[in-house]
Amino acid sequence: MPLRRTTPPAASSSGSSPDCTGKEKVVVDKPCITLVGTSASSTVITWNESWVAVESPTVSVLASDFISKRLTFQNTFGTSGPAVAMRVAGDRAAFYGCRFVSFQNTLLDNTGRHYYRGCYVEGGTNLVVGNAKTLFDKCHLHSTSWVGGAFTAHKRSAESEDTGFSFVGCKLTGLGVGTTILGRPWGPYSRVVFALSYMSSTVRPEGWEDWSDPATQRTAFYGQYQCYGEGSKTDGRVAWSHNLSQAEAAPFITKVWVGGQEWLR
């Protein structure tokens, strides 16, 4: 079967209708698979495990040409360490109206070209991590951190790697004021751009940090273009981040960023 479960499926809560919450781990290791739920609020795949191995995420997509619609991917491990709800390591993966919920390293956007439209990502720190080339289109990132949170941790290791996270028309919210940065470098050439997005007061004024490695200030690329909201003010941003012009932002803000004109339906 293309869709491989790594644990038994959850039992139905009644004798006549299936339970819309599956307590299981799922691995997708064949191409051209689509998973569709009735609604993300009612169709949930959940597991409870810390990130100790590549097999730890609740759901892992390892193959190309994957599509998911109206599903929630959840890891309920808690606040004591990383716990991945979804790992995406295949090329040309697209998610529509999906939810990703955990506390640390919620969405491991690992490798490949990916597209998220109208999705919701929740966590306390490092909500989106990995080294993929990804466009987040009209998505909502919500920080549950009261201190030390980060929305992203991109892992680009060399300037030659054509990867990065782009957030366009998105919304950033959180539980507290000034609790969460936009990103920090998991790799020295980390690349993240926020464009045309709403940033609430949960975003810290400095915006970005070097993760205690000042050398990354010369190599990471962090940019912002025409964002709005209390947390979008650029006068307090770290000096090594970029307030982008329209020309500078242009490569990041359409589906061309992920070659979507060739594979997105």
Short mmCIF file of N, CA and C in Angstrom, two decimals, residues 42-167:
data_model
loop_
_atom_site.label_atom_id
_atom_site.label_comp_id
_atom_site.label_asym_id
_atom_site.label_seq_id
_atom_site.Cartn_x
_atom_site.Cartn_y
_atom_site.Cartn_z
N SER A 42 -12.11 18.65 12.44
CA SER A 42 -12.70 17.37 12.85
C SER A 42 -11.92 16.15 12.39
N THR A 43 -10.97 16.32 11.48
CA THR A 43 -10.20 15.19 10.95
C THR A 43 -8.75 15.35 11.38
N VAL A 44 -8.34 14.55 12.36
CA VAL A 44 -7.06 14.75 13.04
C VAL A 44 -6.25 13.46 13.04
N ILE A 45 -4.98 13.58 12.67
CA ILE A 45 -4.01 12.49 12.85
C ILE A 45 -3.08 12.93 13.97
N THR A 46 -3.03 12.16 15.04
CA THR A 46 -2.29 12.59 16.22
C THR A 46 -1.42 11.48 16.77
N TRP A 47 -0.32 11.87 17.40
CA TRP A 47 0.60 10.95 18.05
C TRP A 47 1.29 11.69 19.18
N ASN A 48 2.02 10.98 20.00
CA ASN A 48 2.69 11.57 21.16
C ASN A 48 4.08 10.97 21.27
N GLU A 49 5.07 11.70 20.70
CA GLU A 49 6.45 11.18 20.72
C GLU A 49 7.44 12.32 20.51
N SER A 50 8.51 12.32 21.28
CA SER A 50 9.56 13.31 21.09
C SER A 50 10.36 12.99 19.84
N TRP A 51 11.08 14.00 19.37
CA TRP A 51 11.88 13.84 18.15
C TRP A 51 13.23 13.21 18.52
N VAL A 52 13.29 11.89 18.42
CA VAL A 52 14.53 11.17 18.73
C VAL A 52 15.10 10.47 17.50
N ALA A 53 14.31 10.36 16.43
CA ALA A 53 14.75 9.68 15.22
C ALA A 53 13.90 10.15 14.06
N VAL A 54 14.30 9.80 12.84
CA VAL A 54 13.53 10.23 11.67
C VAL A 54 12.14 9.61 11.65
N GLU A 55 11.96 8.54 12.41
CA GLU A 55 10.65 7.89 12.46
C GLU A 55 9.72 8.52 13.49
N SER A 56 10.16 9.55 14.20
CA SER A 56 9.40 10.10 15.32
C SER A 56 8.18 10.94 14.93
N PRO A 57 8.18 11.67 13.80
CA PRO A 57 7.03 12.54 13.52
C PRO A 57 5.72 11.79 13.43
N THR A 58 4.64 12.49 13.71
CA THR A 58 3.32 11.90 13.56
C THR A 58 3.09 11.44 12.13
N VAL A 59 3.38 12.31 11.17
CA VAL A 59 3.25 11.96 9.75
C VAL A 59 4.54 12.35 9.04
N SER A 60 5.03 11.47 8.18
CA SER A 60 6.22 11.73 7.37
C SER A 60 5.88 11.54 5.90
N VAL A 61 6.16 12.56 5.10
CA VAL A 61 5.96 12.48 3.65
C VAL A 61 7.35 12.40 3.03
N LEU A 62 7.66 11.24 2.46
CA LEU A 62 8.99 10.99 1.92
C LEU A 62 9.03 10.98 0.40
N ALA A 63 7.87 10.95 -0.24
CA ALA A 63 7.79 10.82 -1.69
C ALA A 63 7.29 12.13 -2.32
N SER A 64 7.40 12.20 -3.63
CA SER A 64 7.04 13.41 -4.36
C SER A 64 5.56 13.46 -4.70
N ASP A 65 5.12 14.65 -5.09
CA ASP A 65 3.77 14.89 -5.59
C ASP A 65 2.69 14.47 -4.60
N PHE A 66 2.84 15.00 -3.39
CA PHE A 66 1.88 14.74 -2.30
C PHE A 66 0.95 15.94 -2.15
N ILE A 67 -0.33 15.67 -1.87
CA ILE A 67 -1.31 16.72 -1.62
C ILE A 67 -2.09 16.36 -0.36
N SER A 68 -2.34 17.36 0.48
CA SER A 68 -3.19 17.17 1.66
C SER A 68 -4.16 18.33 1.76
N LYS A 69 -5.42 18.01 2.09
CA LYS A 69 -6.45 19.04 2.24
C LYS A 69 -7.25 18.78 3.50
N ARG A 70 -7.47 19.84 4.27
CA ARG A 70 -8.42 19.83 5.39
C ARG A 70 -8.13 18.74 6.42
N LEU A 71 -6.88 18.67 6.84
CA LEU A 71 -6.46 17.71 7.87
C LEU A 71 -5.67 18.42 8.95
N THR A 72 -5.73 17.90 10.18
CA THR A 72 -4.86 18.35 11.26
C THR A 72 -3.83 17.28 11.56
N PHE A 73 -2.57 17.71 11.66
CA PHE A 73 -1.46 16.83 12.03
C PHE A 73 -0.95 17.33 13.38
N GLN A 74 -0.92 16.44 14.36
CA GLN A 74 -0.71 16.87 15.75
C GLN A 74 0.27 15.95 16.46
N ASN A 75 1.11 16.57 17.30
CA ASN A 75 1.97 15.79 18.21
C ASN A 75 1.76 16.36 19.61
N THR A 76 1.30 15.52 20.51
CA THR A 76 0.90 15.99 21.85
C THR A 76 1.98 15.73 22.90
N PHE A 77 3.24 15.60 22.47
CA PHE A 77 4.32 15.25 23.42
C PHE A 77 4.46 16.27 24.54
N GLY A 78 4.24 17.53 24.27
CA GLY A 78 4.33 18.54 25.32
C GLY A 78 5.50 19.48 25.17
N THR A 79 5.91 20.12 26.26
CA THR A 79 6.85 21.24 26.21
C THR A 79 8.28 20.89 26.60
N SER A 80 8.58 19.62 26.80
CA SER A 80 9.91 19.25 27.30
C SER A 80 10.94 18.99 26.22
N GLY A 81 10.57 19.16 24.96
CA GLY A 81 11.54 18.95 23.90
C GLY A 81 10.89 18.95 22.53
N PRO A 82 11.69 18.84 21.45
CA PRO A 82 11.14 18.84 20.10
C PRO A 82 10.20 17.66 19.88
N ALA A 83 9.12 17.92 19.15
CA ALA A 83 8.16 16.87 18.81
C ALA A 83 7.49 17.28 17.51
N VAL A 84 7.79 16.57 16.44
CA VAL A 84 7.38 16.96 15.09
C VAL A 84 6.00 16.40 14.76
N ALA A 85 5.10 17.29 14.33
CA ALA A 85 3.79 16.84 13.88
C ALA A 85 3.83 16.37 12.44
N MET A 86 4.60 17.03 11.61
CA MET A 86 4.69 16.67 10.19
C MET A 86 6.12 16.87 9.69
N ARG A 87 6.65 15.86 8.99
CA ARG A 87 7.93 15.98 8.31
C ARG A 87 7.69 15.84 6.81
N VAL A 88 8.12 16.84 6.05
CA VAL A 88 7.95 16.81 4.60
C VAL A 88 9.34 16.74 3.95
N ALA A 89 9.65 15.59 3.37
CA ALA A 89 10.96 15.36 2.78
C ALA A 89 10.87 14.93 1.31
N GLY A 90 9.70 15.13 0.71
CA GLY A 90 9.54 14.85 -0.71
C GLY A 90 9.42 16.15 -1.49
N ASP A 91 9.61 16.07 -2.80
CA ASP A 91 9.50 17.26 -3.66
C ASP A 91 8.06 17.43 -4.12
N ARG A 92 7.68 18.68 -4.38
CA ARG A 92 6.36 19.03 -4.91
C ARG A 92 5.24 18.54 -3.99
N ALA A 93 5.24 19.06 -2.76
CA ALA A 93 4.19 18.75 -1.79
C ALA A 93 3.34 19.99 -1.57
N ALA A 94 2.01 19.82 -1.54
CA ALA A 94 1.10 20.95 -1.39
C ALA A 94 0.08 20.64 -0.30
N PHE A 95 -0.19 21.65 0.52
CA PHE A 95 -1.13 21.52 1.64
C PHE A 95 -2.14 22.66 1.56
N TYR A 96 -3.42 22.32 1.69
CA TYR A 96 -4.49 23.30 1.59
C TYR A 96 -5.40 23.18 2.81
N GLY A 97 -5.52 24.27 3.56
CA GLY A 97 -6.42 24.30 4.71
C GLY A 97 -6.09 23.29 5.78
N CYS A 98 -4.81 23.00 5.97
CA CYS A 98 -4.38 22.02 6.98
C CYS A 98 -3.90 22.73 8.24
N ARG A 99 -3.86 21.98 9.34
CA ARG A 99 -3.38 22.49 10.63
C ARG A 99 -2.24 21.61 11.11
N PHE A 100 -1.21 22.25 11.71
CA PHE A 100 -0.05 21.56 12.25
C PHE A 100 0.13 22.04 13.69
N VAL A 101 0.06 21.13 14.65
CA VAL A 101 0.01 21.53 16.05
C VAL A 101 1.00 20.70 16.87
N SER A 102 1.91 21.37 17.55
CA SER A 102 2.81 20.76 18.52
C SER A 102 3.35 21.90 19.39
N PHE A 103 4.50 21.69 20.05
CA PHE A 103 5.09 22.78 20.83
C PHE A 103 6.43 23.21 20.25
N GLN A 104 7.33 22.28 19.97
CA GLN A 104 8.66 22.64 19.45
C GLN A 104 8.93 21.87 18.17
N ASN A 105 9.39 22.61 17.13
CA ASN A 105 9.66 22.01 15.81
C ASN A 105 8.39 21.37 15.24
N THR A 106 7.32 22.11 15.27
CA THR A 106 6.02 21.59 14.85
C THR A 106 6.04 21.04 13.44
N LEU A 107 6.51 21.84 12.49
CA LEU A 107 6.52 21.46 11.08
C LEU A 107 7.96 21.37 10.60
N LEU A 108 8.41 20.14 10.36
CA LEU A 108 9.76 19.93 9.83
C LEU A 108 9.66 19.93 8.32
N ASP A 109 9.84 21.11 7.76
CA ASP A 109 9.76 21.31 6.31
C ASP A 109 11.14 21.01 5.75
N ASN A 110 11.40 19.73 5.60
CA ASN A 110 12.74 19.18 5.54
C ASN A 110 13.49 19.50 4.24
N THR A 111 13.05 18.92 3.14
CA THR A 111 13.71 19.11 1.85
C THR A 111 12.67 19.09 0.73
N GLY A 112 13.00 19.71 -0.39
CA GLY A 112 12.12 19.74 -1.54
C GLY A 112 11.43 21.09 -1.70
N ARG A 113 10.52 21.17 -2.69
CA ARG A 113 9.73 22.37 -2.94
C ARG A 113 8.31 22.13 -2.44
N HIS A 114 7.82 23.07 -1.64
CA HIS A 114 6.53 22.86 -0.99
C HIS A 114 5.68 24.12 -1.05
N TYR A 115 4.36 23.93 -0.95
CA TYR A 115 3.41 25.03 -1.00
C TYR A 115 2.33 24.79 0.05
N TYR A 116 2.10 25.81 0.89
CA TYR A 116 1.06 25.76 1.93
C TYR A 116 0.10 26.92 1.68
N ARG A 117 -1.18 26.61 1.56
CA ARG A 117 -2.19 27.63 1.29
C ARG A 117 -3.27 27.58 2.38
N GLY A 118 -3.48 28.70 3.08
CA GLY A 118 -4.53 28.77 4.08
C GLY A 118 -4.34 27.79 5.22
N CYS A 119 -3.10 27.52 5.61
CA CYS A 119 -2.80 26.55 6.68
C CYS A 119 -2.55 27.27 8.00
N TYR A 120 -2.58 26.50 9.07
CA TYR A 120 -2.38 27.01 10.43
C TYR A 120 -1.27 26.21 11.09
N VAL A 121 -0.27 26.91 11.65
CA VAL A 121 0.85 26.25 12.35
C VAL A 121 0.93 26.82 13.75
N GLU A 122 0.92 25.92 14.75
CA GLU A 122 0.95 26.35 16.15
C GLU A 122 2.10 25.69 16.88
N GLY A 123 2.78 26.47 17.72
CA GLY A 123 3.84 25.93 18.55
C GLY A 123 4.45 27.00 19.43
N GLY A 124 5.30 26.56 20.37
CA GLY A 124 5.93 27.48 21.28
C GLY A 124 7.26 28.00 20.80
N THR A 125 8.00 27.19 20.03
CA THR A 125 9.29 27.64 19.51
C THR A 125 9.64 26.83 18.26
N ASN A 126 10.28 27.50 17.30
CA ASN A 126 10.67 26.87 16.04
C ASN A 126 9.46 26.20 15.39
N LEU A 127 8.45 26.99 15.07
CA LEU A 127 7.23 26.44 14.50
C LEU A 127 7.49 25.76 13.16
N VAL A 128 8.33 26.40 12.31
CA VAL A 128 8.66 25.83 11.00
C VAL A 128 10.17 25.73 10.90
N VAL A 129 10.67 24.51 10.70
CA VAL A 129 12.12 24.29 10.62
C VAL A 129 12.43 23.44 9.39
N GLY A 130 13.69 23.44 8.98
CA GLY A 130 14.10 22.58 7.87
C GLY A 130 14.84 23.34 6.80
N ASN A 131 15.11 22.67 5.68
CA ASN A 131 15.90 23.26 4.61
C ASN A 131 15.18 23.13 3.27
N ALA A 132 13.86 23.25 3.29
CA ALA A 132 13.10 23.19 2.05
C ALA A 132 13.05 24.56 1.38
N LYS A 133 12.53 24.58 0.15
CA LYS A 133 12.21 25.83 -0.54
C LYS A 133 10.70 25.91 -0.59
N THR A 134 10.13 26.85 0.17
CA THR A 134 8.71 26.77 0.48
C THR A 134 8.03 28.13 0.39
N LEU A 135 6.79 28.10 -0.10
CA LEU A 135 5.95 29.29 -0.10
C LEU A 135 4.75 29.04 0.81
N PHE A 136 4.61 29.88 1.82
CA PHE A 136 3.46 29.87 2.72
C PHE A 136 2.53 31.00 2.27
N ASP A 137 1.37 30.64 1.76
CA ASP A 137 0.45 31.58 1.13
C ASP A 137 -0.79 31.73 2.02
N LYS A 138 -0.95 32.93 2.58
CA LYS A 138 -2.11 33.23 3.43
C LYS A 138 -2.27 32.21 4.57
N CYS A 139 -1.17 31.92 5.23
CA CYS A 139 -1.18 31.00 6.37
C CYS A 139 -1.17 31.78 7.69
N HIS A 140 -1.48 31.07 8.77
CA HIS A 140 -1.54 31.66 10.10
C HIS A 140 -0.57 30.91 11.00
N LEU A 141 0.41 31.63 11.55
CA LEU A 141 1.36 31.07 12.51
C LEU A 141 1.02 31.63 13.88
N HIS A 142 0.83 30.72 14.85
CA HIS A 142 0.44 31.15 16.19
C HIS A 142 1.43 30.62 17.22
N SER A 143 2.06 31.54 17.95
CA SER A 143 3.04 31.18 18.96
C SER A 143 2.38 31.01 20.33
N THR A 144 2.64 29.88 20.96
CA THR A 144 2.14 29.64 22.32
C THR A 144 3.22 29.88 23.36
N SER A 145 4.30 30.54 22.96
CA SER A 145 5.41 30.82 23.86
C SER A 145 5.16 32.07 24.69
N TRP A 146 5.60 32.03 25.94
CA TRP A 146 5.60 33.22 26.78
C TRP A 146 6.98 33.86 26.84
N VAL A 147 8.01 33.13 26.38
CA VAL A 147 9.38 33.66 26.36
C VAL A 147 10.21 32.77 25.44
N GLY A 148 11.09 33.38 24.64
CA GLY A 148 12.05 32.62 23.87
C GLY A 148 11.51 31.90 22.66
N GLY A 149 10.38 32.33 22.12
CA GLY A 149 9.81 31.66 20.97
C GLY A 149 10.45 32.09 19.66
N ALA A 150 10.30 31.25 18.63
CA ALA A 150 10.78 31.59 17.28
C ALA A 150 9.82 30.99 16.27
N PHE A 151 9.42 31.79 15.30
CA PHE A 151 8.51 31.28 14.28
C PHE A 151 9.23 30.35 13.30
N THR A 152 10.49 30.63 12.99
CA THR A 152 11.21 29.81 12.00
C THR A 152 12.64 29.52 12.44
N ALA A 153 13.17 28.43 11.89
CA ALA A 153 14.59 28.10 12.00
C ALA A 153 14.97 27.38 10.71
N HIS A 154 15.42 28.16 9.73
CA HIS A 154 15.77 27.59 8.43
C HIS A 154 17.21 27.09 8.44
N LYS A 155 17.47 26.00 7.68
CA LYS A 155 18.75 25.29 7.83
C LYS A 155 19.63 25.33 6.58
N ARG A 156 19.54 26.34 5.79
CA ARG A 156 20.40 26.44 4.60
C ARG A 156 21.86 26.50 5.02
N SER A 157 22.66 25.57 4.48
CA SER A 157 24.04 25.42 4.95
C SER A 157 25.08 26.09 4.07
N ALA A 158 24.71 26.39 2.81
CA ALA A 158 25.67 26.99 1.89
C ALA A 158 24.94 27.96 0.97
N GLU A 159 25.67 28.95 0.49
CA GLU A 159 25.07 29.95 -0.38
C GLU A 159 24.56 29.34 -1.68
N SER A 160 25.16 28.24 -2.10
CA SER A 160 24.77 27.59 -3.35
C SER A 160 23.45 26.85 -3.26
N GLU A 161 22.92 26.59 -2.05
CA GLU A 161 21.67 25.88 -1.88
C GLU A 161 20.49 26.79 -2.20
N ASP A 162 19.64 26.35 -3.11
CA ASP A 162 18.50 27.14 -3.54
C ASP A 162 17.29 26.80 -2.67
N THR A 163 17.32 27.24 -1.42
CA THR A 163 16.27 26.94 -0.47
C THR A 163 15.90 28.20 0.31
N GLY A 164 14.79 28.14 1.01
CA GLY A 164 14.37 29.27 1.84
C GLY A 164 12.88 29.23 2.08
N PHE A 165 12.44 29.91 3.13
CA PHE A 165 11.02 30.02 3.47
C PHE A 165 10.53 31.40 3.08
N SER A 166 9.40 31.46 2.37
CA SER A 166 8.77 32.72 2.04
C SER A 166 7.33 32.71 2.55
N PHE A 167 6.97 33.74 3.30
CA PHE A 167 5.63 33.87 3.87
C PHE A 167 4.96 35.10 3.24
#
